[in-house]
PDB file of C-alpha atoms in Angstrom:
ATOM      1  CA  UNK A 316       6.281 -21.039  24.673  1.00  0.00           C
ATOM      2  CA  UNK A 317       9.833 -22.660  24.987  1.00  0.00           C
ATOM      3  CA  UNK A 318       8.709 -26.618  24.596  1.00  0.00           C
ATOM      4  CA  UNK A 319      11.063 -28.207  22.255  1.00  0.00           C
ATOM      5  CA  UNK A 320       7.782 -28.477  19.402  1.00  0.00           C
ATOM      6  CA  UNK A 321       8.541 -29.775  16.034  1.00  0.00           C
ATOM      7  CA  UNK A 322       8.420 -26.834  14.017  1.00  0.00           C
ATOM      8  CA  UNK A 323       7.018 -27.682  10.394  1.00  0.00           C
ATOM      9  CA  UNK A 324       6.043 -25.237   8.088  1.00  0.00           C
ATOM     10  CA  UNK A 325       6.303 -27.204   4.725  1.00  0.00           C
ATOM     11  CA  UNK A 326       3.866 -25.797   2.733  1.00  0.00           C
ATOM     12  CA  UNK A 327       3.532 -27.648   0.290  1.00  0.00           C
ATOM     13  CA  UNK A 328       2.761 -30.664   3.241  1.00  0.00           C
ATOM     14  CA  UNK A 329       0.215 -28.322   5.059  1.00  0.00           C
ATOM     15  CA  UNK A 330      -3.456 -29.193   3.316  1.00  0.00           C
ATOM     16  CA  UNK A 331      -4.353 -25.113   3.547  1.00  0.00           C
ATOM     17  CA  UNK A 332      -8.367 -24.640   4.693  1.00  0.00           C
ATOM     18  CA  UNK A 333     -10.443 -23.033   2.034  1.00  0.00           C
ATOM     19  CA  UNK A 334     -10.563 -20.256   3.802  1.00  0.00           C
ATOM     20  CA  UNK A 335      -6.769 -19.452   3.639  1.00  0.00           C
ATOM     21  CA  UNK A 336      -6.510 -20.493  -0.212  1.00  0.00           C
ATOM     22  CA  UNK A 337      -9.446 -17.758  -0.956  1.00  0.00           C
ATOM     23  CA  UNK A 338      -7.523 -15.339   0.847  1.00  0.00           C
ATOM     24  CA  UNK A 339      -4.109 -16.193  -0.717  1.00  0.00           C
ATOM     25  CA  UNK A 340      -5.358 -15.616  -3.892  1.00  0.00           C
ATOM     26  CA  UNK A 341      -6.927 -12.453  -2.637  1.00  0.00           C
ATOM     27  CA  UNK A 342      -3.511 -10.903  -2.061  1.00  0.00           C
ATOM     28  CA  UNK A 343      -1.768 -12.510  -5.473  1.00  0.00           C
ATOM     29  CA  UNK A 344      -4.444 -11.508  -7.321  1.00  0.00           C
ATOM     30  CA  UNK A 345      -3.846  -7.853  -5.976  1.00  0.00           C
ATOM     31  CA  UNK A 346      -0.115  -7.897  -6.485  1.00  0.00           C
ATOM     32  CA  UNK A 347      -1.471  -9.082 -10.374  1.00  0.00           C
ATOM     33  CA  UNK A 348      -3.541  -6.325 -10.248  1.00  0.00           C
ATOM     34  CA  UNK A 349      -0.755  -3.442  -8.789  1.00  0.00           C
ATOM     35  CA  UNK A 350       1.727  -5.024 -11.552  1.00  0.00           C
ATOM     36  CA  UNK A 351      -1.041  -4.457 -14.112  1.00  0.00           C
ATOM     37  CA  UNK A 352      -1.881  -0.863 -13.167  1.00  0.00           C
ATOM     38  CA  UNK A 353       0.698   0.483 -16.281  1.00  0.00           C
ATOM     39  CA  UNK A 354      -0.852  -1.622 -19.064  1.00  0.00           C
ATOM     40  CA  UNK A 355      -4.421  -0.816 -17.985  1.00  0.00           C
ATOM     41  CA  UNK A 356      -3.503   3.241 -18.138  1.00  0.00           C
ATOM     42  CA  UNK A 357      -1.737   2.948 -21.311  1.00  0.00           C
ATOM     43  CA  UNK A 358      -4.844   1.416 -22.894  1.00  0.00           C
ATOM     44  CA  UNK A 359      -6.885   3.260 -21.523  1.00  0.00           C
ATOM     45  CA  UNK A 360      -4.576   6.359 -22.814  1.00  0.00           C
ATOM     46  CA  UNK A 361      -4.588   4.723 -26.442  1.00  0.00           C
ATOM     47  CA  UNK A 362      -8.057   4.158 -26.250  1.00  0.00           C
ATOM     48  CA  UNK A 363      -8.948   8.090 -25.578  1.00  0.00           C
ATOM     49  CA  UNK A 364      -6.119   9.950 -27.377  1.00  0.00           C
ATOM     50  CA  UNK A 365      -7.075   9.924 -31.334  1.00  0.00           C
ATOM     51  CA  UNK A 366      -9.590   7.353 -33.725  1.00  0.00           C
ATOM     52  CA  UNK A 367      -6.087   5.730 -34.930  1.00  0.00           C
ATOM     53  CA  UNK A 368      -4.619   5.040 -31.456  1.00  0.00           C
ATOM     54  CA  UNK A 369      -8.506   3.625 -30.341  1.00  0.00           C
ATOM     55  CA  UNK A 370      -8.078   1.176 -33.384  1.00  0.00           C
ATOM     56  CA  UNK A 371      -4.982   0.395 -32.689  1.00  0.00           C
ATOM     57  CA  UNK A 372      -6.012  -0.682 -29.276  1.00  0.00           C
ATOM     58  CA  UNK A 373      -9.182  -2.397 -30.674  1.00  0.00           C
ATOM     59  CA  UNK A 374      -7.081  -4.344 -33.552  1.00  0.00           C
ATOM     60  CA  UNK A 375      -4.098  -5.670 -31.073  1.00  0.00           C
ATOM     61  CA  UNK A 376      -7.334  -7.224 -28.783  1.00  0.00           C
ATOM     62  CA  UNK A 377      -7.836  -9.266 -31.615  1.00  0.00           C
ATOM     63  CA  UNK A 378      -4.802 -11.154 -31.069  1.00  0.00           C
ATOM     64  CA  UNK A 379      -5.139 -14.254 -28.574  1.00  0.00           C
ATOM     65  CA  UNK A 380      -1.831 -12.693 -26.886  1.00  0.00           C
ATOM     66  CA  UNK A 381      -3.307  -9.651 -26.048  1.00  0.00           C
ATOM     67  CA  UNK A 382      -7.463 -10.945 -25.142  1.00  0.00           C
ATOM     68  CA  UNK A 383      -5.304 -13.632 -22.932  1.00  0.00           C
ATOM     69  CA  UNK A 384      -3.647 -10.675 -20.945  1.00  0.00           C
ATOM     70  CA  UNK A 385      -6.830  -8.560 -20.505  1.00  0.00           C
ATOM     71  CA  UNK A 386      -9.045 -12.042 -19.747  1.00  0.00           C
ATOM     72  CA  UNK A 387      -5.615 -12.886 -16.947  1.00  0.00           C
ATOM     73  CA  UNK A 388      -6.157  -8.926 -16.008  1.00  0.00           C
ATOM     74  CA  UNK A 389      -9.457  -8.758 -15.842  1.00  0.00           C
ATOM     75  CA  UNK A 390     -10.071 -12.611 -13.971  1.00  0.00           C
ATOM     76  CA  UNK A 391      -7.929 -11.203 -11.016  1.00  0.00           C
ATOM     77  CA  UNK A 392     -10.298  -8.244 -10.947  1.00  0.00           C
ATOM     78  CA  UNK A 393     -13.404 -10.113 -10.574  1.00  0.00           C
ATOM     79  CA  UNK A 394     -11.773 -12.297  -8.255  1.00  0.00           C
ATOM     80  CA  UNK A 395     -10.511  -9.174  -6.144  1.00  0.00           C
ATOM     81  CA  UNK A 396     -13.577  -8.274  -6.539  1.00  0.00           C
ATOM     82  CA  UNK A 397     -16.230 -11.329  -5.153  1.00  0.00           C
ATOM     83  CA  UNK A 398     -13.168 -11.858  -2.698  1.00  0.00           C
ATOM     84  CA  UNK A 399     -13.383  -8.250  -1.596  1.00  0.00           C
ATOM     85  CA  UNK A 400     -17.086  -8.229  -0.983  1.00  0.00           C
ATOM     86  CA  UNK A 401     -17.007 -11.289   1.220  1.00  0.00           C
ATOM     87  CA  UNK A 402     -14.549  -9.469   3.212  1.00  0.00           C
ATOM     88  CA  UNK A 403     -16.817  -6.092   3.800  1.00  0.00           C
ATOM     89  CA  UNK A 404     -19.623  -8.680   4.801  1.00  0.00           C
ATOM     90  CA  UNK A 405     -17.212 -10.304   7.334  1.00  0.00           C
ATOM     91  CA  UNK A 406     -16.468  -6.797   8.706  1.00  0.00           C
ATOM     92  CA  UNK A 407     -20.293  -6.507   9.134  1.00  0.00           C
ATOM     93  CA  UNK A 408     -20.069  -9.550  11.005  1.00  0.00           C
ATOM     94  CA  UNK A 409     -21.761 -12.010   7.914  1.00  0.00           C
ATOM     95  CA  UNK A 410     -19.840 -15.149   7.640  1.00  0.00           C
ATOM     96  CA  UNK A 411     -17.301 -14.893  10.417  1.00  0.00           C
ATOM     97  CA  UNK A 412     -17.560 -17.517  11.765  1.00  0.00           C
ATOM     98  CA  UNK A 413     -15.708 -21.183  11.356  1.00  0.00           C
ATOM     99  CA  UNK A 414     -18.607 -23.064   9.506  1.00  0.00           C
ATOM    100  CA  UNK A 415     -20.051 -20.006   8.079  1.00  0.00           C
ATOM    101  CA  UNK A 416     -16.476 -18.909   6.601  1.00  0.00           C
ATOM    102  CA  UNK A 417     -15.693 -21.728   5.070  1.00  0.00           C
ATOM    103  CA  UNK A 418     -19.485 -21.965   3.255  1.00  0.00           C
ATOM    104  CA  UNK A 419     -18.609 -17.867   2.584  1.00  0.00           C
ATOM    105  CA  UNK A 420     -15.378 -18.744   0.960  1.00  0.00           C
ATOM    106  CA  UNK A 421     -16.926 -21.776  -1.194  1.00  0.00           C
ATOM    107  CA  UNK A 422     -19.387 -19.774  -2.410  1.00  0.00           C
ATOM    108  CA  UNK A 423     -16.561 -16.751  -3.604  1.00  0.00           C
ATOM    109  CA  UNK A 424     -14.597 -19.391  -5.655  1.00  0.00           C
ATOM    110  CA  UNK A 425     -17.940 -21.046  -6.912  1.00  0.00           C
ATOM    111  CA  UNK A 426     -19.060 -17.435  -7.999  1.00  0.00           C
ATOM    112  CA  UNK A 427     -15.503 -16.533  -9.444  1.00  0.00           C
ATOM    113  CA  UNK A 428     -15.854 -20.286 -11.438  1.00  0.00           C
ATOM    114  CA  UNK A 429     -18.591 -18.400 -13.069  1.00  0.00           C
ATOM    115  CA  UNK A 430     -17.948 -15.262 -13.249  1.00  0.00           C
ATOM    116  CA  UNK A 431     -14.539 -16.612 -15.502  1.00  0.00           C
ATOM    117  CA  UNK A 432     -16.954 -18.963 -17.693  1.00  0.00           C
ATOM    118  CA  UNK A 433     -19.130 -15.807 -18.386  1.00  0.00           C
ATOM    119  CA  UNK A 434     -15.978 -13.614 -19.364  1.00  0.00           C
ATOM    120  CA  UNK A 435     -14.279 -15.912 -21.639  1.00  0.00           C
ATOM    121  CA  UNK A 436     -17.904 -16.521 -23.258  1.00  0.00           C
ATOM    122  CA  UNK A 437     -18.223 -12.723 -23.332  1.00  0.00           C
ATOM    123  CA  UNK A 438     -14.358 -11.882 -24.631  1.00  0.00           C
ATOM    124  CA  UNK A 439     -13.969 -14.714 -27.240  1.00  0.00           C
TER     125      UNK A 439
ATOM    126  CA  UNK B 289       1.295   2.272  20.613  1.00  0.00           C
ATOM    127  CA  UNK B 290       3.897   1.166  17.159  1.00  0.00           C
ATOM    128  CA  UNK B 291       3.612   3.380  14.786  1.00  0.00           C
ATOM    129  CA  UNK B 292       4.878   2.917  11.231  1.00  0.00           C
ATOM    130  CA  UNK B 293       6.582   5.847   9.354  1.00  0.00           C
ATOM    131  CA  UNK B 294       5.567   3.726   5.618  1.00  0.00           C
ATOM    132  CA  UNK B 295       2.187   2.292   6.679  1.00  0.00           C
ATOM    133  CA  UNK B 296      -0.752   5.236   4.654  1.00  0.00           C
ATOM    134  CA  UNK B 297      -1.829   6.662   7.758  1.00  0.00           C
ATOM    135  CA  UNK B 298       1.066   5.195  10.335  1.00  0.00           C
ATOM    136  CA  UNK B 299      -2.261   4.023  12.804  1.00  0.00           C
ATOM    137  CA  UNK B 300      -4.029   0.772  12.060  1.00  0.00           C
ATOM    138  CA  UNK B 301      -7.105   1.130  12.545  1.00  0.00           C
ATOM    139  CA  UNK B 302      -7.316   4.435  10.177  1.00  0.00           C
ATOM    140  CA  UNK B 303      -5.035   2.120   7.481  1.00  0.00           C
ATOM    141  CA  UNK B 304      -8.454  -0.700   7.794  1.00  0.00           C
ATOM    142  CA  UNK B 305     -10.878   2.409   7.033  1.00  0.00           C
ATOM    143  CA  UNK B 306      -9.046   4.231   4.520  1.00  0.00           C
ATOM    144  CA  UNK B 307      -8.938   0.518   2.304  1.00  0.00           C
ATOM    145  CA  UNK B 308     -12.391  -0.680   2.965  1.00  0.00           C
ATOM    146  CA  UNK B 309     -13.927   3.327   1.977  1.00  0.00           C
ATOM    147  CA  UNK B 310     -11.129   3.174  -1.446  1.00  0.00           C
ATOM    148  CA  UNK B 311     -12.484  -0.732  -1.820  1.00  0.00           C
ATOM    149  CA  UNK B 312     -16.098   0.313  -2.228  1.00  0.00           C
ATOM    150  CA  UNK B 313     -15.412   3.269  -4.565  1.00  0.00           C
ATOM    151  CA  UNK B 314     -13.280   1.012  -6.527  1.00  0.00           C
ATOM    152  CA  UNK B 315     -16.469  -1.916  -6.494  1.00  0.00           C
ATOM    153  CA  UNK B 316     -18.429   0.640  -8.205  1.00  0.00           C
ATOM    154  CA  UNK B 317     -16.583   1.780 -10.957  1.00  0.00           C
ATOM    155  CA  UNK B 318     -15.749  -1.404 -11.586  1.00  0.00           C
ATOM    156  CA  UNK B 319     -19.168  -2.136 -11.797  1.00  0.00           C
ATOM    157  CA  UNK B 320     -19.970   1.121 -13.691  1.00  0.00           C
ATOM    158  CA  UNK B 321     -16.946   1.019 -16.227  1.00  0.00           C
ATOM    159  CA  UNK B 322     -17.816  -2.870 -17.224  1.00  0.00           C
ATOM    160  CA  UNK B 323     -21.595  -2.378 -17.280  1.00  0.00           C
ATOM    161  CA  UNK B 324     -21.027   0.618 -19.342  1.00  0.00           C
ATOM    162  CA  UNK B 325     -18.738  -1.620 -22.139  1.00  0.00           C
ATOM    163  CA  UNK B 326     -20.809  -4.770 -21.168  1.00  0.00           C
ATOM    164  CA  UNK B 327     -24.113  -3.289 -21.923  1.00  0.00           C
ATOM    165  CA  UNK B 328     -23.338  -0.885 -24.820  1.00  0.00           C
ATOM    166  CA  UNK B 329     -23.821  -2.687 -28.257  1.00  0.00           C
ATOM    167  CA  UNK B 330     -22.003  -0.722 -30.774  1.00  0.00           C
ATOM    168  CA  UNK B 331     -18.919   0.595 -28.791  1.00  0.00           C
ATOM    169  CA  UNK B 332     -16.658   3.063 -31.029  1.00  0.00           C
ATOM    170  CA  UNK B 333     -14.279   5.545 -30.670  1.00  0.00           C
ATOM    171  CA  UNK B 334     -16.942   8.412 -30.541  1.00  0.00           C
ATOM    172  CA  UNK B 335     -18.840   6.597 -27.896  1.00  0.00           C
ATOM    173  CA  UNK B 336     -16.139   5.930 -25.713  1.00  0.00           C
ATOM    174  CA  UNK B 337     -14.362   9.387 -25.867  1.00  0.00           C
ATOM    175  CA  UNK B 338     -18.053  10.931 -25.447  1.00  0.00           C
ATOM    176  CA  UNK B 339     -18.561   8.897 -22.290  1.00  0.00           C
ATOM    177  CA  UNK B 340     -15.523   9.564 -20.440  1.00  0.00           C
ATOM    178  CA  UNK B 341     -15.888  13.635 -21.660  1.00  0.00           C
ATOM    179  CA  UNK B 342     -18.904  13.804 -19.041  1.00  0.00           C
ATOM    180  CA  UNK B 343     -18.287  15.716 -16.037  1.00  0.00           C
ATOM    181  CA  UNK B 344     -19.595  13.070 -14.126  1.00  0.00           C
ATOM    182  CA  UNK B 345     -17.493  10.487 -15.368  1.00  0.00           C
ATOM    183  CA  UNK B 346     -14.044  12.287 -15.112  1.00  0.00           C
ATOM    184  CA  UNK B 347     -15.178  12.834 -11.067  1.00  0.00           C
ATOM    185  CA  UNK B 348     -16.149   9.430 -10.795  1.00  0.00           C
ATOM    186  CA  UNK B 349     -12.579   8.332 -12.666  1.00  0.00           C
ATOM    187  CA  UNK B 350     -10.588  10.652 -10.593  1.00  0.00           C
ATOM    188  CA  UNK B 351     -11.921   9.697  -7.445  1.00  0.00           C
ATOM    189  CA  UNK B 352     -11.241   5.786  -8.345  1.00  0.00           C
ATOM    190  CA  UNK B 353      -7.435   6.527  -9.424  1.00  0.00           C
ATOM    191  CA  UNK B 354      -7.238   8.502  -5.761  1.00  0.00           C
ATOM    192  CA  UNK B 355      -9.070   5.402  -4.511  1.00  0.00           C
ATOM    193  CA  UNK B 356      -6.616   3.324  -6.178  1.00  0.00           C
ATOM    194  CA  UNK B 357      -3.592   5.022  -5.036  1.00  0.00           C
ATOM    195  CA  UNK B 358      -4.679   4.734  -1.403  1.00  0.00           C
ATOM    196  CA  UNK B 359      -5.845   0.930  -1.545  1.00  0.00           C
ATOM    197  CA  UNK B 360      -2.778  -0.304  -3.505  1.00  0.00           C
ATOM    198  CA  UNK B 361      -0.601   1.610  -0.758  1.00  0.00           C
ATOM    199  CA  UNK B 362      -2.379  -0.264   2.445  1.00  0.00           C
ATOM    200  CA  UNK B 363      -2.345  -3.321  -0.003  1.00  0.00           C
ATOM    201  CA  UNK B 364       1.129  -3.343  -1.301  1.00  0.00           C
ATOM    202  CA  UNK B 365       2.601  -2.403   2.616  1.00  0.00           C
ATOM    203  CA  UNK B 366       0.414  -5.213   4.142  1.00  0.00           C
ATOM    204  CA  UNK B 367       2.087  -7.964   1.687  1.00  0.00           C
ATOM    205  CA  UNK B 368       5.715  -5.825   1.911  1.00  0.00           C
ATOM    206  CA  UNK B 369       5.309  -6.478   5.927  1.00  0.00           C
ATOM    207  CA  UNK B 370       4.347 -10.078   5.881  1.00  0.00           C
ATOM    208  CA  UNK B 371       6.644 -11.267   3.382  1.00  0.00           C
ATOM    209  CA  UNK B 372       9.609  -8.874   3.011  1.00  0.00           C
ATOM    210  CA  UNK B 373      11.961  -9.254   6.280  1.00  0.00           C
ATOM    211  CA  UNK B 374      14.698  -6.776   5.536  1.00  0.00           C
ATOM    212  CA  UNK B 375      14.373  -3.893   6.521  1.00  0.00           C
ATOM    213  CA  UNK B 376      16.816  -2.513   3.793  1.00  0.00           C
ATOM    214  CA  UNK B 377      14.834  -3.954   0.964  1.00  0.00           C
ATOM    215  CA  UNK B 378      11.172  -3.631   2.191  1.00  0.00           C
ATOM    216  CA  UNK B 379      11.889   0.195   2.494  1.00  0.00           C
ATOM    217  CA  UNK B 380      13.219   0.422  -0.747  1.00  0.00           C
ATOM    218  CA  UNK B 381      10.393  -1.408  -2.562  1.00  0.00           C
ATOM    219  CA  UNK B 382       7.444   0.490  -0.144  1.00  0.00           C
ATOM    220  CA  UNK B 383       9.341   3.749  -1.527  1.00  0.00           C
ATOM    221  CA  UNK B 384       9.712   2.650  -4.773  1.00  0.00           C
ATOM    222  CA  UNK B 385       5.816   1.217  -4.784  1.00  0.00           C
ATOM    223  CA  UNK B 386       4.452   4.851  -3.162  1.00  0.00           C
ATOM    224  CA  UNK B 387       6.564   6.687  -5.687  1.00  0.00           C
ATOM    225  CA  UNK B 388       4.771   4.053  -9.193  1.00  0.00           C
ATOM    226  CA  UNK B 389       1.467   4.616  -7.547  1.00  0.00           C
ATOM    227  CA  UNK B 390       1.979   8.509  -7.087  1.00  0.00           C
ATOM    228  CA  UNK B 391       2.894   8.575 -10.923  1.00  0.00           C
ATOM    229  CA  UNK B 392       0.108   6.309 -11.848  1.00  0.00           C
ATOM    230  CA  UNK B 393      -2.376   8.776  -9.932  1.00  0.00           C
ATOM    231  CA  UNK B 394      -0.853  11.934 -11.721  1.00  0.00           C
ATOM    232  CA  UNK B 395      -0.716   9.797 -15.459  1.00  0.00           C
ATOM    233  CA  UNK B 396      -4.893   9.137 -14.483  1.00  0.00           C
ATOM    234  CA  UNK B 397      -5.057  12.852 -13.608  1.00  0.00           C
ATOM    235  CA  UNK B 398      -3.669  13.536 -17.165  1.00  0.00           C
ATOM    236  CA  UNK B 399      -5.585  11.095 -19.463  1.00  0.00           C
ATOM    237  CA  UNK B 400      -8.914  12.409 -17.790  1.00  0.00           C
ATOM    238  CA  UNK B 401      -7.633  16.122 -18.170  1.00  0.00           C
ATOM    239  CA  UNK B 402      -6.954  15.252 -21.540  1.00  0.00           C
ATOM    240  CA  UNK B 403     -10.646  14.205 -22.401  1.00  0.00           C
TER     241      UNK B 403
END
């Protein structure tokens, strides 16, 4: 592979395939998740220690602050989530394929589209 | 045959099995920890502490936080190897990732002891 090629890897002038968006977001949405992993015990600590420190958790989700971290938290966890499943069906050989990828990774951000509607209609 | 000294299980193939197994424990108590909040009407304190005091629940949560430690690892050193080209620096944030996730693990250990 020595032939003088142009090499371009501008990213932002590379129109990435579905396929490679869904799983970009598949790995931010993990780092999100890794980086969240603190917050989500120390709730979940508050929420179990005493009646005072579960009402203290329950009043702060009544700010918009705090519901817009837990809907960010939890919207990378669904999306982790549908992303995930499509890639145990790929390693049971659903939806590996060019045209049947790309439909596979349509239908994760159509269902994560959805899946966000339904939570902020469920949080707020 | 390459093996890693930071990668979970230092052989690839084990590293793919050990996340997809911890990625379908995780799936379900996902699934079981929002259902549970989703589909209970009058969620209070006594409710909540009640739920997570059941044997059951504290095996289930334990397993997911061991689940968790071992999918964030394969996870976190997957992205760390793509993206992070020194060696100096991707060692030092794979340690100082294993040694978060270790603590994390022990903190869940605690909170569900604590139940």
């Amino acid at each position: 592979m020595n032939k003088p090629r142009p090499v371009y890897l501008d990213l932002s002038k590379i129109r990435m395939p579905v396929m490679a968006v869904v799983s970009i977001l598949h790995r931010i949405s993990g780092v999100v998740l890794f980086l969240a992993i603190p917050y989500i015990l120390y709730i979940w600590n508050q929420s179990l220690a005493t009646a005072s420190t579960y009402d203290e958790i329950h009043n702060a989700l009544q700010s918009c602050w705090t519901r817009g971290l837990v809907y960010l938290i939890l919207l990378a966890l669904l999306y982790h989530w549908v992303a995930g499943i499509r890639h145990l069906l790929m390693d049971m050989g659903v939806g590996e394929e060019k045209i049947s990828g790309r439909r596979g990774a349509r239908i994760v951000l159509v269902v994560v589209v959805l899946l966000a509607m339904g939570l902020g209609v469920w949080l707020w | 045959m390459v093996r890693s000294a930071t990668s979970l299980t230092g052989n690839g193939v084990r590293d793919w099995l050990w996340q997809r197994v911890s990625a379908v424990i995780l799936a379900l108590y996902t699934v079981f920890i929002l259902g549970f909040i989703w589909s209970t009407p009058q969620l209070d304190y006594v409710v909540w502490f009640q739920f997570f005091h059941h044997i059951g629940v504290k095996l289930f949560s334990i397993l997911a936080a061991f689940s968790l430690l071992v999918h964030a690892w394969v996870g976190m050193w997957t992205i760390l190897t793509d993206y992070v080209k020194p060696a100096c620096v991707r060692l030092t944030l794979e340690m100082l990732v294993m040694i978060a996730l270790f603590v994390y693990f022990v903190a869940a250990i605690v909170i569900v002891w604590s139940v």
